[in-house]
Coordinates of C-alpha atoms in Angstrom, one line a residue:
M255 CA 0.0 0.0 0.0
I256 CA 2.9 2.4 0.8
I257 CA 4.3 1.7 -2.7
S258 CA 1.0 2.4 -4.2
L259 CA 0.8 5.7 -2.3
L260 CA 4.3 6.8 -3.4
A261 CA 3.5 5.9 -7.0
S262 CA 0.3 8.0 -6.7
V263 CA 2.3 11.0 -5.6
L264 CA 4.5 10.7 -8.7
V265 CA 1.5 10.3 -11.0
A266 CA -0.2 13.3 -9.4
L267 CA 3.0 15.4 -9.9
A268 CA 3.1 14.4 -13.6
S269 CA -0.6 15.1 -14.0
G270 CA -0.7 18.6 -12.6
T271 CA 0.8 20.3 -15.6
P272 CA -2.2 21.9 -17.3
Y273 CA -1.7 25.1 -15.2
L274 CA 1.7 25.4 -16.7
Y275 CA 0.2 26.8 -19.9
G276 CA 1.0 30.4 -18.8
V277 CA 4.8 29.5 -18.8
Y278 CA 5.0 28.7 -22.5
A279 CA 1.8 30.3 -24.0
P280 CA 3.3 33.6 -25.2
Q281 CA 6.3 31.9 -26.8
L282 CA 4.1 29.3 -28.5
V283 CA 1.6 31.7 -30.1
K284 CA 4.3 34.1 -31.2
R285 CA 6.4 31.5 -32.8
V286 CA 3.5 29.9 -34.6
G287 CA 2.1 33.2 -35.6
L288 CA -1.1 33.2 -33.6
T289 CA -2.7 35.8 -31.4
A290 CA -3.7 36.2 -27.7
L291 CA -7.3 35.4 -28.8
H292 CA -6.1 32.1 -30.2
S293 CA -4.3 31.5 -27.0
A294 CA -7.6 31.9 -25.1
T295 CA -9.1 29.2 -27.3
I296 CA -6.1 26.9 -26.7
S297 CA -6.4 27.3 -22.9
L298 CA -10.1 26.6 -23.1
A299 CA -9.4 23.3 -24.9
S300 CA -7.2 22.2 -22.0
N301 CA -10.0 23.0 -19.6
I302 CA -12.6 21.1 -21.7
G303 CA -10.3 18.1 -21.4
S304 CA -9.9 18.3 -17.7
G305 CA -13.3 19.8 -16.8
I306 CA -15.9 18.2 -19.0
G307 CA -13.7 15.2 -19.4
G308 CA -13.9 14.6 -15.6
F309 CA -17.2 12.8 -15.9
P310 CA -16.2 10.1 -18.5
A311 CA -12.9 9.8 -16.6
G312 CA -14.8 8.8 -13.5
L313 CA -16.7 6.2 -15.4
I314 CA -13.5 4.7 -16.9
I315 CA -11.9 4.6 -13.4
D316 CA -14.8 2.8 -11.9
A317 CA -15.0 0.4 -14.7
K318 CA -11.3 -0.3 -15.3
D319 CA -9.6 0.5 -11.9
P320 CA -6.7 2.9 -11.5
P321 CA -3.9 1.0 -13.4
M322 CA -5.7 0.9 -16.7
S323 CA -7.0 4.4 -16.2
I324 CA -3.5 5.8 -15.6
L325 CA -2.2 3.9 -18.6
I326 CA -4.9 5.7 -20.7
G327 CA -3.9 9.0 -19.1
S328 CA -0.2 8.5 -19.8
I329 CA -0.9 7.9 -23.5
C330 CA -3.1 11.0 -23.7
I331 CA -0.5 13.2 -21.9
M332 CA 2.4 12.0 -24.0
M333 CA 0.5 12.4 -27.3
G334 CA -0.9 15.8 -26.3
Y335 CA 2.4 17.3 -25.3
F336 CA 4.3 15.7 -28.2
G337 CA 1.7 17.3 -30.5
V338 CA 2.2 20.7 -29.0
H339 CA 6.0 20.2 -29.3
E340 CA 5.7 19.4 -33.0
V341 CA 3.5 22.5 -33.5
Y342 CA 6.1 24.7 -31.9
V343 CA 9.1 23.1 -33.7
H344 CA 7.6 23.1 -37.1
R345 CA 5.5 26.3 -36.7
W346 CA 2.2 24.6 -37.6
A347 CA -0.5 27.2 -37.2
N348 CA -3.2 24.5 -37.1
M349 CA -5.7 25.5 -34.4
P350 CA -7.9 22.3 -34.6
F351 CA -4.7 20.2 -34.2
I352 CA -3.4 22.3 -31.3
C353 CA -6.8 22.2 -29.5
V354 CA -7.1 18.4 -29.9
A355 CA -3.6 18.1 -28.4
M356 CA -4.5 20.3 -25.4
V357 CA -7.8 18.4 -24.8
L358 CA -5.6 15.2 -24.7
V359 CA -3.3 16.8 -22.1
G360 CA -6.3 17.9 -20.0
F361 CA -8.1 14.6 -20.1
G362 CA -5.0 12.5 -19.6
S363 CA -4.1 14.7 -16.5
I364 CA -7.5 14.5 -14.9
I365 CA -8.1 10.8 -15.4
S366 CA -4.6 10.0 -13.9
Y367 CA -5.2 12.3 -11.0
F368 CA -8.7 11.0 -10.1
A369 CA -7.3 7.5 -10.2
T370 CA -4.7 8.3 -7.6
I371 CA -7.3 9.8 -5.3
K372 CA -9.4 6.6 -5.5
A373 CA -6.5 4.3 -4.9
A374 CA -5.2 6.4 -1.9
Q375 CA -8.5 6.3 -0.1
A376 CA -9.4 2.7 -0.9
N377 CA -6.0 1.5 0.4
F378 CA -6.2 3.5 3.7
P379 CA -9.8 3.3 4.9
K380 CA -8.9 4.4 8.4
H381 CA -6.9 7.4 7.2
R382 CA -8.7 8.5 4.1
G383 CA -8.3 12.2 4.7
S384 CA -4.6 12.1 5.2
A385 CA -3.9 9.6 2.5
G386 CA -6.1 11.4 0.0
A387 CA -4.4 14.7 0.8
I388 CA -1.0 13.3 -0.4
P389 CA -1.8 13.0 -4.1
V390 CA -3.9 16.2 -3.9
S391 CA -0.8 18.0 -2.6
G392 CA 1.3 16.5 -5.4
Y393 CA -1.1 17.7 -8.0
G394 CA -1.3 21.2 -6.5
L395 CA 2.5 21.6 -6.4
S396 CA 3.2 20.2 -9.9
A397 CA 3.1 23.6 -11.6
T398 CA 5.6 25.0 -9.1
I399 CA 8.1 22.2 -9.7
F400 CA 7.8 22.3 -13.4
S401 CA 8.0 26.1 -13.6
V402 CA 11.2 26.0 -11.7
I403 CA 12.5 23.4 -14.1
A404 CA 11.5 25.6 -17.0
A405 CA 13.2 28.6 -15.6
H406 CA 16.5 26.9 -14.7
Y407 CA 17.0 24.3 -17.4
F408 CA 14.9 25.4 -20.4
K409 CA 15.4 29.2 -20.5
N410 CA 14.8 30.4 -24.0
N411 CA 14.1 26.8 -25.1
T412 CA 10.3 26.4 -25.1
G413 CA 10.5 23.6 -27.7
G414 CA 12.8 21.6 -25.5
F415 CA 10.6 22.2 -22.5
L416 CA 7.5 20.9 -24.3
G417 CA 9.4 17.8 -25.4
F418 CA 10.5 17.3 -21.8
L419 CA 6.9 17.4 -20.6
A420 CA 5.9 14.9 -23.2
L421 CA 8.6 12.5 -22.4
F422 CA 8.9 12.9 -18.6
C423 CA 5.2 13.2 -17.7
G424 CA 4.1 10.5 -20.1
S425 CA 6.9 8.1 -18.9
V426 CA 6.3 8.7 -15.2
T427 CA 2.6 8.0 -15.4
L428 CA 3.3 5.0 -17.7
L429 CA 5.9 3.5 -15.3
C430 CA 3.9 4.1 -12.2
C431 CA 0.5 2.9 -13.4
Y432 CA 1.2 -0.8 -12.5
F433 CA 2.0 0.2 -8.9
V434 CA -1.2 2.2 -8.2
Q435 CA -3.4 -0.7 -7.2
L436 CA -6.5 -1.1 -5.1
K437 CA -5.8 -3.3 -2.1
T438 CA -9.0 -2.7 -0.2
P439 CA -12.4 -3.3 -1.9
L440 CA -14.6 -0.2 -1.8
P441 CA -18.0 -0.5 -0.2
P442 CA -20.9 -0.1 -2.7
S443 CA -21.9 3.3 -1.4
F444 CA -18.4 4.7 -1.2
D445 CA -18.0 8.2 -2.5
E446 CA -14.3 8.8 -2.5
E447 CA -14.4 12.4 -3.7
S448 CA -16.8 13.6 -1.0
A449 CA -14.8 11.8 1.7
L450 CA -11.6 13.5 0.5
L451 CA -13.0 16.9 0.2
T452 CA -15.2 17.0 3.3
G453 CA -13.2 14.8 5.6
T454 CA -16.2 12.7 6.5
D455 CA -16.5 9.0 6.8
P456 CA -18.6 7.7 4.0
T457 CA -20.0 4.9 6.1
H458 CA -21.7 7.4 8.3
S459 CA -25.0 9.0 7.6
H460 CA -25.5 12.6 6.3
D461 CA -24.6 15.6 8.3
H462 CA -27.4 16.7 10.6
H463 CA -29.0 19.7 8.9
P464 CA -32.5 20.8 8.6
P465 CA -34.4 18.8 6.0
S466 CA -34.9 21.9 3.8
E467 CA -31.1 22.1 3.3
H468 CA -31.0 18.8 1.5
L469 CA -32.5 18.1 -1.8
P470 CA -35.4 15.6 -1.7
E471 CA -34.8 12.2 -3.0
P472 CA -35.5 12.6 -6.7
A473 CA -37.7 10.4 -8.7
N474 CA -36.3 11.8 -11.8
S475 CA -32.8 12.9 -12.8
P476 CA -30.7 14.3 -10.0
V477 CA -29.3 16.9 -12.4
L478 CA -32.8 18.1 -13.2
V479 CA -33.6 18.5 -9.5
L480 CA -30.4 20.4 -9.0
L481 CA -31.1 22.8 -11.9
T482 CA -34.5 23.6 -10.5
S483 CA -33.1 24.5 -7.0
K484 CA -32.7 28.2 -6.6
K485 CA -30.1 27.6 -3.8
F486 CA -28.0 25.4 -6.1
L487 CA -28.2 28.0 -8.9
C488 CA -26.9 30.6 -6.5
H489 CA -24.0 28.4 -5.6
Y490 CA -23.4 27.6 -9.2
L491 CA -23.2 31.3 -10.1
I492 CA -20.8 32.0 -7.3
V493 CA -18.4 29.1 -8.2
S494 CA -18.7 29.8 -11.9
V495 CA -17.7 33.5 -11.6
L496 CA -15.0 33.3 -8.9
S497 CA -13.3 30.2 -10.2
G498 CA -13.6 31.5 -13.8
I499 CA -11.8 34.7 -12.8
G500 CA -9.0 32.8 -11.1
Q501 CA -8.6 30.5 -14.1
M502 CA -8.6 33.4 -16.5
Y503 CA -5.6 35.0 -14.7
I504 CA -3.8 31.6 -14.5
Y505 CA -4.1 31.0 -18.2
S506 CA -3.3 34.6 -19.2
V507 CA -0.5 35.4 -16.8
G508 CA 2.1 34.8 -19.4
F509 CA 0.8 37.7 -21.5
V510 CA 0.5 39.9 -18.4
V511 CA 4.1 39.2 -17.6
S512 CA 5.2 39.8 -21.2
A513 CA 3.5 43.2 -21.2
Q514 CA 4.9 44.2 -17.8
V515 CA 8.5 43.1 -18.6
T516 CA 8.4 44.9 -21.9
Y517 CA 7.0 48.1 -20.3
A518 CA 9.7 47.9 -17.6
K519 CA 12.3 47.6 -20.4
S520 CA 13.8 44.4 -18.9
S521 CA 15.8 42.0 -21.1
A522 CA 13.9 39.5 -23.2
S523 CA 15.4 36.6 -21.2
D524 CA 13.6 38.0 -18.0
V525 CA 10.2 37.2 -19.5
E526 CA 10.4 33.4 -19.2
T527 CA 11.9 33.7 -15.7
V528 CA 9.2 36.0 -14.5
Q529 CA 6.5 33.8 -16.1
A530 CA 7.9 30.8 -14.3
L531 CA 8.0 32.7 -11.0
Q532 CA 4.3 33.8 -11.3
V533 CA 3.1 30.3 -12.2
G534 CA 5.1 28.9 -9.2
L535 CA 3.6 31.5 -6.9
I536 CA 0.1 30.8 -8.1
S537 CA 0.7 27.0 -7.6
I538 CA 2.0 27.4 -4.1
A539 CA -0.7 29.8 -3.1
S540 CA -3.4 27.6 -4.6
F541 CA -2.1 24.6 -2.8
S542 CA -2.0 26.5 0.5
G543 CA -5.5 27.8 0.0
R544 CA -6.9 24.3 -0.6
L545 CA -5.1 23.0 2.4
L546 CA -6.1 25.8 4.8
S547 CA -9.6 26.1 3.6
G548 CA -10.7 22.8 5.1
I549 CA -9.2 23.7 8.5
F550 CA -10.7 27.2 8.5
S551 CA -14.1 26.1 7.3
D552 CA -14.3 23.4 10.0
I553 CA -13.3 25.8 12.7
L554 CA -15.9 28.3 11.6
H555 CA -18.7 25.7 11.1
K556 CA -18.1 23.4 14.1
K557 CA -16.5 25.6 16.8
F558 CA -18.1 29.0 16.1
K559 CA -21.3 27.8 14.4
L560 CA -20.7 30.2 11.5
Q561 CA -21.4 29.6 7.8
R562 CA -18.6 28.3 5.6
L563 CA -19.7 31.0 3.2
W564 CA -17.8 33.6 5.4
I565 CA -14.6 32.2 3.8
V566 CA -16.1 32.6 0.3
L567 CA -17.1 36.2 1.2
T568 CA -13.6 37.1 2.5
T569 CA -12.0 35.4 -0.5
T570 CA -14.2 37.4 -2.9
L571 CA -12.8 40.6 -1.4
A572 CA -9.2 39.3 -1.7
L573 CA -9.8 38.3 -5.4
A574 CA -11.3 41.8 -6.1
C575 CA -8.2 43.4 -4.6
G576 CA -6.0 41.3 -6.9
Q577 CA -8.0 42.6 -9.9
L578 CA -7.5 46.2 -8.8
I579 CA -3.7 45.8 -8.6
L580 CA -3.7 44.6 -12.2
V581 CA -5.9 47.6 -13.2
Y582 CA -3.8 50.3 -11.6
S583 CA -0.2 48.9 -11.2
N584 CA 2.7 48.5 -13.6
N585 CA 5.0 47.3 -10.8
L586 CA 6.6 43.9 -11.4
S587 CA 7.0 43.4 -7.6
L588 CA 3.3 43.9 -7.1
L589 CA 2.6 41.4 -9.9
A590 CA 4.0 38.7 -7.6
V591 CA 1.6 39.9 -4.8
T592 CA -1.2 39.6 -7.3
S593 CA -0.3 36.1 -8.3
A594 CA -0.2 35.0 -4.7
V595 CA -3.5 36.7 -3.8
I596 CA -5.4 35.3 -6.8
G597 CA -3.8 31.9 -6.5
G598 CA -4.7 31.7 -2.8
S599 CA -8.2 32.9 -3.5
Y600 CA -8.7 30.3 -6.2
G601 CA -7.4 27.6 -3.9
L602 CA -9.7 28.7 -1.0
I603 CA -12.8 28.7 -3.3
F604 CA -11.9 25.3 -4.6
G605 CA -11.1 23.9 -1.2
T606 CA -14.1 25.3 0.7
Y607 CA -16.9 24.7 -1.8
P608 CA -17.0 20.9 -1.8
A609 CA -17.8 20.9 1.9
I610 CA -20.5 23.6 1.4
M611 CA -22.1 21.5 -1.3
A612 CA -22.0 18.4 0.9
D613 CA -23.5 20.3 3.8
E614 CA -26.3 21.8 1.6
F615 CA -27.3 18.8 -0.6
G616 CA -26.0 15.8 1.2
T617 CA -23.3 13.2 0.2
D618 CA -25.5 10.6 -1.7
T619 CA -25.5 12.7 -4.8
F620 CA -22.3 14.6 -4.1
S621 CA -20.4 13.4 -7.3
T622 CA -23.3 14.5 -9.5
T623 CA -23.6 17.9 -7.6
W624 CA -19.9 18.6 -7.7
G625 CA -19.5 17.5 -11.3
L626 CA -22.2 19.8 -12.3
I627 CA -20.8 22.7 -10.3
C628 CA -17.4 22.3 -12.0
T629 CA -18.9 22.9 -15.5
G630 CA -19.7 26.5 -14.5
P631 CA -16.2 28.0 -14.5
L632 CA -15.7 26.9 -18.1
I633 CA -18.4 29.4 -19.2
T634 CA -16.8 32.3 -17.3
L635 CA -13.3 31.3 -18.5
Y636 CA -14.5 31.2 -22.1
I637 CA -16.0 34.7 -21.9
L638 CA -13.1 36.4 -20.0
N639 CA -10.4 34.6 -22.0
K640 CA -11.9 35.6 -25.3
Y641 CA -12.3 39.2 -24.1
F642 CA -8.7 39.2 -22.8
G643 CA -7.5 38.0 -26.2
R644 CA -9.4 40.7 -28.1
I645 CA -8.2 43.5 -25.9
F646 CA -4.6 42.3 -25.8
D647 CA -4.5 41.8 -29.6
S648 CA -6.0 45.3 -30.2
N649 CA -3.1 46.9 -28.2
T650 CA -0.4 44.7 -29.8
D651 CA 2.0 46.2 -32.4
A652 CA 1.2 44.5 -35.7
N653 CA 4.9 44.5 -36.8
T654 CA 6.6 43.1 -33.7
G655 CA 3.7 41.2 -32.1
V656 CA 4.5 42.9 -28.8
C657 CA 2.4 45.1 -26.6
Y658 CA 4.3 48.0 -25.1
L659 CA 1.5 49.6 -23.0
G660 CA 2.0 47.8 -19.7
N661 CA -1.3 47.3 -17.9
N662 CA -3.1 49.2 -20.6
C663 CA -2.6 46.1 -22.7
Y664 CA -5.3 44.3 -20.7
R665 CA -6.8 46.9 -18.2
P666 CA -10.5 46.6 -19.3
V667 CA -10.5 42.8 -18.8
F668 CA -9.6 43.1 -15.1
Q669 CA -12.0 46.0 -14.6
L670 CA -14.7 43.7 -15.8
S671 CA -13.6 40.8 -13.6
F672 CA -13.5 43.3 -10.6
Y673 CA -17.1 44.3 -11.2
L674 CA -18.1 40.6 -11.5
G675 CA -16.4 39.9 -8.2
V676 CA -18.3 42.8 -6.5
A677 CA -21.6 41.4 -7.9
I678 CA -20.8 38.0 -6.6
F679 CA -20.0 39.4 -3.2
F680 CA -23.6 40.7 -2.9
V681 CA -25.0 37.4 -4.2
A682 CA -23.0 35.5 -1.5
M683 CA -24.2 38.0 1.2
G684 CA -27.8 37.4 0.1
L685 CA -27.4 33.7 0.3
M686 CA -25.9 33.9 3.7
W687 CA -28.7 36.0 4.9
A688 CA -31.3 33.6 3.5
Q689 CA -29.6 30.7 5.3
R690 CA -28.9 32.4 8.7
K691 CA -32.0 30.8 10.4
W692 CA -30.5 27.4 10.2
L693 CA -27.4 28.3 12.3

């Protein structure tokens, strides 16, 4: 079982690379002759693979068990990154091909990652929270590790870095897939994701909440019941907007860095170093946010009898502050603060909300509820990324392909995301007020 857990960590590390897109995105689109708007479409393709692909990935894992699922993931990761590598080396401006490659990367990453979570919890039934947190931590720190590798060993060599990702990530998942085995049979009603994210024992009954806080047992589709619940739709809106804002920054940070470094008249070699630094900061902050959110929300909920939504409310303010820094500042040092604030906020939202959904709607249909919630950020990401691409392209010099205007290259995008954050702050306040009687 220990060998399986160690192998799970390696697989999770190799699977957490989709958030690295910001490290190589500007170099890729510039070399191939694409635009920031095209880059937004490419990042969306990766999210489709990991977001929408999460549902079929879960079906495959349940049907085939972790080793076969990770094998499938390793093939997808290797093919995806190798495809992007060939696009970069040969300058193929073929958007359908690039998007398919990024979908493969996203899907391969998420199916491998989900398989490690299932194996970790099945093999350690008495320590599911601790065991499950180990691959989750590996996945969260992946972008940090690979961004450091990019900065130190592949400076000014984006093609080499893409080839390294294809070979290393594909090989590690392939070599480790045999060792990630299920040693303990899962009980029929086991919900590994809810146990991991809420820290509850799946053999226990639901949390004790007023009947109105849980959805009634549906005679029809659980999805239909969720979509007709006003409370669920409010939560869906909150997660969609806040997570979408965080993801938009994660996938566009490479262009933000490029504009800031150019404006500061730093050397061209500084761009990739600063890009790697920002991605690393986002990764560490996101990991810390996910880790701390569970502790904070449990303290609020159990010790002080307060709603977990207080964390969401506070996080919304922090996220809005991050947007304001991007709107008004051209300081590279403050950009690091922005990356830490937005990354931490994104992690806090992602880490807090699974427990909120389990509290509100119970654990029997948690996978359906959480899977549906996770489709929302794709909508916000698509809109904001497309808007970012249009604004950035409109301010880019047609001859050099570079934007020299600093934060004016993208200012309207983060003004919009700031206003969206303010609107969601009031939605969350209204939801908290409506639920106050149950505390």
